[in-house]
Coordinates of N, CA, C and O in Angstrom, one line a residue:
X1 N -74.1 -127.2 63.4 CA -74.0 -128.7 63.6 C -72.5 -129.0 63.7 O -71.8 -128.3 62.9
X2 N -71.8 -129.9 64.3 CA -70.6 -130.3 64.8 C -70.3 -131.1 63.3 O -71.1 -131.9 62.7
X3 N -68.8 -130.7 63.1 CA -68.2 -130.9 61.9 C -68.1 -132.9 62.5 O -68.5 -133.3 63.6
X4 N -67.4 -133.6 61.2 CA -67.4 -134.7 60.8 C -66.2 -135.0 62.1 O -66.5 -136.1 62.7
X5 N -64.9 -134.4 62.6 CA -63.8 -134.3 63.5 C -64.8 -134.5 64.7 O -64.9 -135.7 65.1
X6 N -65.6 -133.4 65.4 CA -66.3 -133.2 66.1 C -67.3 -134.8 66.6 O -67.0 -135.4 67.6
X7 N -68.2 -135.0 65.7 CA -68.7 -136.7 65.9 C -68.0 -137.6 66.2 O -68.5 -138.4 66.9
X8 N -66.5 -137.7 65.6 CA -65.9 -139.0 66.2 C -65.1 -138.2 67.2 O -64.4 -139.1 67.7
X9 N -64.8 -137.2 67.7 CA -64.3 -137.5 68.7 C -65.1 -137.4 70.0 O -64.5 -137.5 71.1
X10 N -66.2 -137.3 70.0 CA -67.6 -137.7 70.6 C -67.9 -139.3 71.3 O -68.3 -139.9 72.3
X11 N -67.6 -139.5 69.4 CA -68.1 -140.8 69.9 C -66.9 -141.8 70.4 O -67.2 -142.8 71.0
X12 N -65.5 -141.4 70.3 CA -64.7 -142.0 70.9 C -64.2 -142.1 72.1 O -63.8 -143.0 72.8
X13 N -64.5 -140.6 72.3 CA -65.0 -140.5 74.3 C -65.9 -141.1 74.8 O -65.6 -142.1 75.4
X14 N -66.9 -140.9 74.6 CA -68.0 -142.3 75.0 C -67.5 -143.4 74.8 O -67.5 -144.1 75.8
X15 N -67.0 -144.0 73.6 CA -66.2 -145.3 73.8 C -65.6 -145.7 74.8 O -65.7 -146.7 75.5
X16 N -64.5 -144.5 74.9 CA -63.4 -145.0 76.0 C -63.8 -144.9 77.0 O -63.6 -146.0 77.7
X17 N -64.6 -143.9 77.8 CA -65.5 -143.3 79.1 C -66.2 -145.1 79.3 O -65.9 -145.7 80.4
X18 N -66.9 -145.7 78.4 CA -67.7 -147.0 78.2 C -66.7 -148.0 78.5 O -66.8 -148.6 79.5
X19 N -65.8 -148.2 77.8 CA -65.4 -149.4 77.7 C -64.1 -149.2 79.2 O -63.7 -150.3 79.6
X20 N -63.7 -148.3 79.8 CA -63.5 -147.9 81.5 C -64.6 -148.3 82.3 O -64.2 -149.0 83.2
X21 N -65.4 -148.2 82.3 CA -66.8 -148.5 83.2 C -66.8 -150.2 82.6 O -67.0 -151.0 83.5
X22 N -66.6 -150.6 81.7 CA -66.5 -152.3 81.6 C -65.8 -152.7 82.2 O -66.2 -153.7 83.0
X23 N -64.1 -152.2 82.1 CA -63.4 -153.2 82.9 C -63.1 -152.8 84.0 O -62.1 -153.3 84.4
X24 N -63.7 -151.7 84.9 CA -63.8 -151.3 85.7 C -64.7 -152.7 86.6 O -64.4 -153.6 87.4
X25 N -65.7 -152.4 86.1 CA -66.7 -153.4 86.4 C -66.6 -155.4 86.1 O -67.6 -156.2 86.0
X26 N -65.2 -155.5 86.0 CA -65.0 -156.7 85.5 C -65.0 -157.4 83.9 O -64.9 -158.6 83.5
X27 N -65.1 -156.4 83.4 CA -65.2 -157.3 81.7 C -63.8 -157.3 81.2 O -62.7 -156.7 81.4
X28 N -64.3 -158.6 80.3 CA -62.7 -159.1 80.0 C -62.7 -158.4 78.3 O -63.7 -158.7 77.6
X29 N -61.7 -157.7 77.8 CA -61.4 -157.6 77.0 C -61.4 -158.2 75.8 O -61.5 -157.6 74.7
X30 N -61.3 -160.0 76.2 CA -61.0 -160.6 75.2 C -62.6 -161.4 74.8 O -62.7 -162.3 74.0
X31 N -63.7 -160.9 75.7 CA -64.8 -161.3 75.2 C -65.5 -161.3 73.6 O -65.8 -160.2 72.9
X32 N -65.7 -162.3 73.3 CA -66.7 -162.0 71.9 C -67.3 -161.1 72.0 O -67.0 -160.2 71.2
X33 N -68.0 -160.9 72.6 CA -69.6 -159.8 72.5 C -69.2 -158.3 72.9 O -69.9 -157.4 72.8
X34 N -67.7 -158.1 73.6 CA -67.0 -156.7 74.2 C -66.5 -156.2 72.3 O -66.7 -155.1 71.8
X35 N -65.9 -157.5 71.8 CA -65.5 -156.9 70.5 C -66.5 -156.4 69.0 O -66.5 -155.7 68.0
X36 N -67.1 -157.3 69.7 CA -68.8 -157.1 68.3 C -68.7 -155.9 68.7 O -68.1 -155.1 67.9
X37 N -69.2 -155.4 70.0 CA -69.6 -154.5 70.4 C -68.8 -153.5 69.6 O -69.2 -153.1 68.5
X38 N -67.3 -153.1 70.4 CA -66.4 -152.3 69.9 C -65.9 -152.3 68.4 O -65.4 -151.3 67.9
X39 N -66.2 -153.3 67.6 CA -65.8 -153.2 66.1 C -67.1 -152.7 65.3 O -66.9 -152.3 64.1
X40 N -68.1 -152.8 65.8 CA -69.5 -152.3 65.1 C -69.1 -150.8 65.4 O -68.7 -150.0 64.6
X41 N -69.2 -150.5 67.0 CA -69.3 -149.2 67.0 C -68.1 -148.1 66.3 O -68.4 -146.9 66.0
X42 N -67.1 -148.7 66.2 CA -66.0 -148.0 65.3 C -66.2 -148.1 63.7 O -65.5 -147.7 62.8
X43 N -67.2 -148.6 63.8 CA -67.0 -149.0 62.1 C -68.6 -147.8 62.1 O -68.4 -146.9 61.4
X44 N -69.5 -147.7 62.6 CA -70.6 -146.8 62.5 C -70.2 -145.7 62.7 O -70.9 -144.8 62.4
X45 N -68.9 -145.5 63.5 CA -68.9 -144.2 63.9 C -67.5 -143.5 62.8 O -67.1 -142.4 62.7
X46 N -67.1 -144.5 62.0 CA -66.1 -144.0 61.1 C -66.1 -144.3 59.3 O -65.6 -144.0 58.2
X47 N -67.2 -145.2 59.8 CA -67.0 -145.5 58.0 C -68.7 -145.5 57.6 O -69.1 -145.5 56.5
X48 N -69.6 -145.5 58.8 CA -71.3 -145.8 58.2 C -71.7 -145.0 58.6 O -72.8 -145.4 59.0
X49 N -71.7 -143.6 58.9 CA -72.0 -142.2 59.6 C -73.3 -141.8 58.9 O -73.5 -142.3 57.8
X50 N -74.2 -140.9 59.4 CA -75.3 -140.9 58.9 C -75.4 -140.3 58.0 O -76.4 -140.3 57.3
X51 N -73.8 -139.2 57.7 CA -73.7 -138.0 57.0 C -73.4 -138.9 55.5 O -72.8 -138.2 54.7
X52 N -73.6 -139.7 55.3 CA -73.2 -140.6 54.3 C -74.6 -140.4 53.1 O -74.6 -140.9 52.0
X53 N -75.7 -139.6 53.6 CA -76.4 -139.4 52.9 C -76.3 -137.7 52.2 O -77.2 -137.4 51.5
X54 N -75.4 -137.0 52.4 CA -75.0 -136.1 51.9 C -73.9 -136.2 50.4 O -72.6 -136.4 50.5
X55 N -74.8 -136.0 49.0 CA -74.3 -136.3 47.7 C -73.4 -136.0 47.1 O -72.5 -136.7 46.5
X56 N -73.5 -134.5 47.1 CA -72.8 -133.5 46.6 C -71.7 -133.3 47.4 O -70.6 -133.3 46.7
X57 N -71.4 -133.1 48.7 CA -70.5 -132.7 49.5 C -69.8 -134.0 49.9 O -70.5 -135.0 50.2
X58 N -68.6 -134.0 50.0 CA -67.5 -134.9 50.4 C -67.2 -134.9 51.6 O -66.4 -134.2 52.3
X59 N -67.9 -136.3 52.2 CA -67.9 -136.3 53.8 C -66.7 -137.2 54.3 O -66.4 -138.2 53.6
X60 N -66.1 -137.1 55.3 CA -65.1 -138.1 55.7 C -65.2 -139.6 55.4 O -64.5 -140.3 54.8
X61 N -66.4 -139.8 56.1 CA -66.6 -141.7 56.2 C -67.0 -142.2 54.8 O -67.3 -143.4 54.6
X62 N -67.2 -141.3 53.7 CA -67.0 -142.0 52.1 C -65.7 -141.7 51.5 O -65.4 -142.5 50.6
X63 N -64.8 -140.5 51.8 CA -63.1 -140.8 51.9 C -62.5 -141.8 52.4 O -61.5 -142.3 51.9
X64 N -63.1 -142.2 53.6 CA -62.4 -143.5 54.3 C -62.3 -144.9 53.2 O -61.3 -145.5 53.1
X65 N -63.7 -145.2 52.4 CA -63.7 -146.2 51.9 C -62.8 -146.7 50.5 O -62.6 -147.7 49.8
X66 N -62.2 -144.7 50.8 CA -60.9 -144.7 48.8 C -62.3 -145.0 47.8 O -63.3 -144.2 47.7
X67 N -62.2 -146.0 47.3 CA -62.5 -145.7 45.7 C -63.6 -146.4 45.8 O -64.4 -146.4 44.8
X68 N -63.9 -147.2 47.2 CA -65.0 -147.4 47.4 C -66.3 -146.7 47.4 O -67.5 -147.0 47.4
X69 N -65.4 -145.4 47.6 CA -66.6 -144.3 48.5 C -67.5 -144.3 47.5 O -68.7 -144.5 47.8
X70 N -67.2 -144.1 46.2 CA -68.2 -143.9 45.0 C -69.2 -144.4 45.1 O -70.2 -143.7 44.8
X71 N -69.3 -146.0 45.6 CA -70.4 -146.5 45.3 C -71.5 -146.1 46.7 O -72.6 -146.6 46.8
X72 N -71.0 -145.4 47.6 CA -72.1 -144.2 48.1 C -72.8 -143.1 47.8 O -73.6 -142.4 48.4
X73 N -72.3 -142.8 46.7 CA -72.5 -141.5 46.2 C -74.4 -141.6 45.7 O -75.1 -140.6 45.7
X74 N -74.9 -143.3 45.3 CA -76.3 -142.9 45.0 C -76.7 -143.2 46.6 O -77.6 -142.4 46.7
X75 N -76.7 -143.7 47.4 CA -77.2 -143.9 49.2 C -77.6 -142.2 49.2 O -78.8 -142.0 49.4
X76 N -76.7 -141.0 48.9 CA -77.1 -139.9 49.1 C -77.9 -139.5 48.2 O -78.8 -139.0 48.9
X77 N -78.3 -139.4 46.8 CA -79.8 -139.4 46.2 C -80.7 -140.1 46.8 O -81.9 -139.6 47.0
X78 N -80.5 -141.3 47.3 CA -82.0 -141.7 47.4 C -82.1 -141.1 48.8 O -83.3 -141.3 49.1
X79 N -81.5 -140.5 49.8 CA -82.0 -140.3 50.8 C -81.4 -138.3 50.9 O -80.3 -137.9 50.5
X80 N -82.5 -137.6 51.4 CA -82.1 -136.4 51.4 C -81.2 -136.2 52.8 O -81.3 -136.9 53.7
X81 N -80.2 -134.6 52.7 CA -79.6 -134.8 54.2 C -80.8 -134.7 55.4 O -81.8 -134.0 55.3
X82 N -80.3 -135.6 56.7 CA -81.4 -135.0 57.5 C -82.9 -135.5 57.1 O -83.8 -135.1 57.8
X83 N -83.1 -136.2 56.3 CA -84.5 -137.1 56.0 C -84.2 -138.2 56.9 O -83.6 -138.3 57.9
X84 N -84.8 -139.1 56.1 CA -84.7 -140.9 57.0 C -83.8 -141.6 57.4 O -83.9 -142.6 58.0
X85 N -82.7 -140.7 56.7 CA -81.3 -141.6 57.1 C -80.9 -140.7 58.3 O -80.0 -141.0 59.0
X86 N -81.7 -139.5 58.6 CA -81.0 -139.9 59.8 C -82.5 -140.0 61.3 O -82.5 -139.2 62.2
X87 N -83.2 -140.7 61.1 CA -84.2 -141.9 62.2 C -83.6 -142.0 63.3 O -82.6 -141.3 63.6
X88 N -84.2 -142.9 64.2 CA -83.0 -143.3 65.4 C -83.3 -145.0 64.8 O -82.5 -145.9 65.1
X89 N -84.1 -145.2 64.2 CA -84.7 -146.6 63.9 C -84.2 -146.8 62.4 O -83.3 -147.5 62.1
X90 N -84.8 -146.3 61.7 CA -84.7 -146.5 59.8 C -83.6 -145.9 59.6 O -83.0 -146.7 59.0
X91 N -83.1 -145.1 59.8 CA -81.4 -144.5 59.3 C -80.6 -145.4 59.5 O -79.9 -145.5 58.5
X92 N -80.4 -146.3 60.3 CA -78.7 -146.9 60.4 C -79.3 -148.0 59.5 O -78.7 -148.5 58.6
X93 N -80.9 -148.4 59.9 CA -80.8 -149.9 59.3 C -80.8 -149.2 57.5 O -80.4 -150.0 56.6
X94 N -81.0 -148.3 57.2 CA -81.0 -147.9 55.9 C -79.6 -148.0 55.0 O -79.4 -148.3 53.8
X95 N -78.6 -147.6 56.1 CA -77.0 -147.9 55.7 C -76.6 -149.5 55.9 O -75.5 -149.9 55.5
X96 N -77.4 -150.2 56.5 CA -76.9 -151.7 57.0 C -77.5 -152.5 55.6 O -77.1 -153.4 54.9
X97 N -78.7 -151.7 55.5 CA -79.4 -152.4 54.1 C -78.9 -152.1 52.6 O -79.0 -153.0 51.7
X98 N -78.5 -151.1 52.5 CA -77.6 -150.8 51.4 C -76.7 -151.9 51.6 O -76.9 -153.1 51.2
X99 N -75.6 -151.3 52.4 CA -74.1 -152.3 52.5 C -74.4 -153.4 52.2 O -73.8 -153.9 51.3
X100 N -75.6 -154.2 52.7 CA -75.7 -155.8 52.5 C -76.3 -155.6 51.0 O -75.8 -156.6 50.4
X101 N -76.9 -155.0 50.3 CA -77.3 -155.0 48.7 C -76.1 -155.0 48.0 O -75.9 -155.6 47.0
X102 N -74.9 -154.0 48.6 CA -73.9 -153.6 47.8 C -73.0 -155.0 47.5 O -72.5 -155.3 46.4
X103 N -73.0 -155.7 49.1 CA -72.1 -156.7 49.2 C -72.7 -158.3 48.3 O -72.0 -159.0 47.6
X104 N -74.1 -158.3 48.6 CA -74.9 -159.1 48.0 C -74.3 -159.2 46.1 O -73.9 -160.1 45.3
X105 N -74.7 -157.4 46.1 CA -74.2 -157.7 44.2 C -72.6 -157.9 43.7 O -72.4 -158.1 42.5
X106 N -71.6 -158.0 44.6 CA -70.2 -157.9 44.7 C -70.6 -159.5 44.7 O -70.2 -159.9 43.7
X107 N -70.9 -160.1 45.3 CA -70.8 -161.7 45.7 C -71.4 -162.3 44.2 O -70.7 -163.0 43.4
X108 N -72.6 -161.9 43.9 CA -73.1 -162.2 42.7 C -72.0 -162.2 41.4 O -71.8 -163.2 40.8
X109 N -71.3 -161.0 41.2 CA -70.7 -160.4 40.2 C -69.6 -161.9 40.6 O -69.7 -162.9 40.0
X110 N -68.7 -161.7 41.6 CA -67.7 -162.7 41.4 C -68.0 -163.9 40.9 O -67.5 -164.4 39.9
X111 N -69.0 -164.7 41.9 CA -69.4 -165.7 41.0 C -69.8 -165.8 39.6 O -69.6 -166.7 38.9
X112 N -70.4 -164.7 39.4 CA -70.6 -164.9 37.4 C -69.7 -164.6 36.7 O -69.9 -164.5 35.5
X113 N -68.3 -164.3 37.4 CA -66.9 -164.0 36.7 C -66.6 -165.4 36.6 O -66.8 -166.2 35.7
X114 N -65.8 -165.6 38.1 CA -65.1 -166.8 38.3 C -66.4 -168.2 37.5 O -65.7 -169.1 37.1
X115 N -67.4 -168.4 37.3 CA -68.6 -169.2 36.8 C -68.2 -169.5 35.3 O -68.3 -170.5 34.6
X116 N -67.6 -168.2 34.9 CA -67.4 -168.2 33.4 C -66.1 -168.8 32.8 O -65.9 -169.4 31.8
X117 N -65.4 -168.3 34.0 CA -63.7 -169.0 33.7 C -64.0 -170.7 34.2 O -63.0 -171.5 34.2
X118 N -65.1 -171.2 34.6 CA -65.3 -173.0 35.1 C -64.7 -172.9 36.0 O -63.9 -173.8 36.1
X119 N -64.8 -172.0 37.2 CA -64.1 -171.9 38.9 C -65.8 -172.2 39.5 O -66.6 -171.4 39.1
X120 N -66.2 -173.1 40.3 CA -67.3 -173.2 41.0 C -66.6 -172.3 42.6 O -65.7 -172.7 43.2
X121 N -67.6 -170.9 42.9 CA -67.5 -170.4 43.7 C -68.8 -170.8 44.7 O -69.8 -171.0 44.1
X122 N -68.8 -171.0 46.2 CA -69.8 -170.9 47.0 C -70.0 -169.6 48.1 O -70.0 -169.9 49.3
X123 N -70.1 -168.9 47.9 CA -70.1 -167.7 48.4 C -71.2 -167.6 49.8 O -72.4 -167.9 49.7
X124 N -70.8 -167.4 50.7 CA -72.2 -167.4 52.3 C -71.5 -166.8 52.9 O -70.2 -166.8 53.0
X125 N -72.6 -165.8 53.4 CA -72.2 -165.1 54.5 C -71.7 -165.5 56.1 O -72.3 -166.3 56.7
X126 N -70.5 -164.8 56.7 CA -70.3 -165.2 57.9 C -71.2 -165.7 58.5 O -72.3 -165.2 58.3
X127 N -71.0 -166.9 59.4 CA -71.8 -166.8 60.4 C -71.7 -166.8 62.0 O -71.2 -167.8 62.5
X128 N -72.1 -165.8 62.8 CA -71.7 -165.1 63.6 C -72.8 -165.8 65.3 O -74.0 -166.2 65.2
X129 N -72.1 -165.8 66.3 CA -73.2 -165.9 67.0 C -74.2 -165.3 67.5 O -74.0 -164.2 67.9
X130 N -75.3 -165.8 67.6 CA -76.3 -164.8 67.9 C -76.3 -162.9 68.8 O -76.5 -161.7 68.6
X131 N -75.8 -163.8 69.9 CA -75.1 -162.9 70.7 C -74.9 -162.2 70.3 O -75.5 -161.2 70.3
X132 N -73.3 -162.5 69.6 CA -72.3 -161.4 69.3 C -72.8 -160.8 68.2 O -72.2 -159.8 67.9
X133 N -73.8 -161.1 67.6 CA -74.7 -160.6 66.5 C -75.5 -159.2 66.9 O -75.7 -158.1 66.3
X134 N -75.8 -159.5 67.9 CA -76.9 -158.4 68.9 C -75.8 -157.4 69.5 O -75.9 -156.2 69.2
X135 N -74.6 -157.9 70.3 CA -74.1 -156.8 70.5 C -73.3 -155.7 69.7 O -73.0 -154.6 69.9
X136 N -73.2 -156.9 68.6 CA -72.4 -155.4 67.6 C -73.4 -154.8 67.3 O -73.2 -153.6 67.2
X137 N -74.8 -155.0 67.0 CA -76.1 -153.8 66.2 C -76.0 -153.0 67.5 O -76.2 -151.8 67.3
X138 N -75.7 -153.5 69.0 CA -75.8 -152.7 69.8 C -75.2 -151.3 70.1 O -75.6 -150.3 70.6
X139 N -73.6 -152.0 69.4 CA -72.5 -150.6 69.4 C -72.6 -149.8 68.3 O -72.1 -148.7 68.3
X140 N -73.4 -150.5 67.3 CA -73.6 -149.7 65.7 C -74.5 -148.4 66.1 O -74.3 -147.2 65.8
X141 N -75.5 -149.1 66.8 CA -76.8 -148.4 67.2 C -76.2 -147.2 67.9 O -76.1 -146.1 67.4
X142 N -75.7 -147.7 69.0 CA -75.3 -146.6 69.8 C -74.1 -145.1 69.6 O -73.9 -144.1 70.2
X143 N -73.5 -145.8 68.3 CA -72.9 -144.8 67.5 C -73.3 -143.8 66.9 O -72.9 -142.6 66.9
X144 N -74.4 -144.7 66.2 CA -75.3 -143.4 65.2 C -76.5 -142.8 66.0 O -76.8 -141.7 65.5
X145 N -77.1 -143.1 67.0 CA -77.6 -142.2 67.8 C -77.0 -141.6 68.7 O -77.8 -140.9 69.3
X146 N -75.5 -141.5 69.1 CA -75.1 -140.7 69.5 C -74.2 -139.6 68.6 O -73.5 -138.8 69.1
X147 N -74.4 -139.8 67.1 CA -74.2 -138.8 66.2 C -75.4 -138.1 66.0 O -75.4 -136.9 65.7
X148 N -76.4 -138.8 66.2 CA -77.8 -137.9 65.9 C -78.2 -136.7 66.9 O -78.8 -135.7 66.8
X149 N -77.2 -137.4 68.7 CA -77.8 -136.4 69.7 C -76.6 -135.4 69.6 O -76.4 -134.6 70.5
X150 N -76.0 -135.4 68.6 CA -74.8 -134.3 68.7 C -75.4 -133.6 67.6 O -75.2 -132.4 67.6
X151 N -76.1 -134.2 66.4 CA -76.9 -133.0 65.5 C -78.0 -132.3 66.7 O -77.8 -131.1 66.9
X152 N -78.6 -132.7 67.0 CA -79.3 -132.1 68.2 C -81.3 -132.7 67.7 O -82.4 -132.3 68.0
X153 N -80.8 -134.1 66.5 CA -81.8 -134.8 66.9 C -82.3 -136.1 67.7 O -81.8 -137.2 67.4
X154 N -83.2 -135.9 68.6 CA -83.9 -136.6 69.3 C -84.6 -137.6 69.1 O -85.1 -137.7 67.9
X155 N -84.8 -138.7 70.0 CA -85.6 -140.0 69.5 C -87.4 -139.3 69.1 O -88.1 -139.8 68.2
X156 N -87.8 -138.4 69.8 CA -89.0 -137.9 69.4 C -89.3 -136.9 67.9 O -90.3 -136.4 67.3
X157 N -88.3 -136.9 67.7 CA -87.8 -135.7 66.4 C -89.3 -135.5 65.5 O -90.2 -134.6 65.4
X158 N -89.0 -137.1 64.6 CA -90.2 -137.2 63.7 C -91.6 -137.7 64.3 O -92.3 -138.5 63.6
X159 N -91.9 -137.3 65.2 CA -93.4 -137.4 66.1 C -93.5 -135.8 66.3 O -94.6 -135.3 66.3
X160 N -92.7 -135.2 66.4 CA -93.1 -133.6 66.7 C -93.7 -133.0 64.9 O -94.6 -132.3 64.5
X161 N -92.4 -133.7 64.1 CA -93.2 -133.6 63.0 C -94.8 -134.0 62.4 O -95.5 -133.3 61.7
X162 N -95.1 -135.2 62.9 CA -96.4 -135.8 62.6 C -97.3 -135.3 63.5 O -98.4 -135.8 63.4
X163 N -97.3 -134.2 64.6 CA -98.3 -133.7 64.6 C -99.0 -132.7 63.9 O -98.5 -132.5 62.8
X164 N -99.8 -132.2 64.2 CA -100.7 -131.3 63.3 C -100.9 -130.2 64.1 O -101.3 -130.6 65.2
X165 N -100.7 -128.7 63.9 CA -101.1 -127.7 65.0 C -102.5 -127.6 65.2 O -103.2 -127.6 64.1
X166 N -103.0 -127.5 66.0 CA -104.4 -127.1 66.5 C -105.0 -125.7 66.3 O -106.1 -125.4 66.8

């Protein structure tokens, strides 16, 4: 299987090879929905990697986070390597659904700090345009399944499993 070096620079050729064929084709750089695109997919392909479900072993994109990383360390208990986290469907949203629990209890915690010292905090999540909402899952997406086709699994993977031999 292609080392942690090996996936991004995979997925950064595809980037670049992609984002030549855009303005090749007329796209403007300074579009909203070019950068959703491009900031999801850099961020999936460098800091939310699928290998993030690996516990024991110290993978790049939970070094990237510093001292953050720790608080990935249970994402890898609850998912074995190579189980669900890595899906073409339930894997990434499994790391998008973490992140948003992690960020969720970080938002909580401040407010019941600052709440205590008599600071009224209102905490809400960005709000993003739809659009540009869709094309970043789009570049996210396309990050992590193009780390899955460089493990050498396929969108049929877990269907060859669910059959039954005859």
């Amino acid at each position: 299987m292609p080392s942690g070096r090996v996936h991004e620079a995979l997925n950064l050729t595809a980037l670049g090879l992609g984002s030549l064929a855009y303005l090749a084709l007329g796209g403007s750089p300074e579009d909203p929905r070019a950068l959703a695109f491009a900031l999801a997919y850099l961020a999936g392909t460098f800091l939310l990697s699928p290998d993030l479900d690996l516990a024991e072993k110290e993978v790049r994109a939970r070094r990237r986070w510093g001292l953050l990383g720790l608080f990935w360390r249970p994402y890898g208990w609850l998912f074995r390597h190579r189980g669900l986290s890595h899906t073409w469907v339930l894997g990434p949203l499994t790391r998008l659904g973490y992140l948003g629990g992690l960020l969720a209890l970080l938002g909580f915690l401040v407010q019941g700090v600052l709440g205590f010292w008599g600071v009224e905090v209102r905490l809400r999540p960005p709000s993003f345009g739809l659009e540009a909402l869709g094309f970043g899952l789009l570049g996210y997406y396309l990050s992590q399944w193009l780390h899955l086709v460089a493990d050498g699994i396929w969108p049929d993977h877990d269907l060859k499993r669910l059959r039954r031999p005859r």
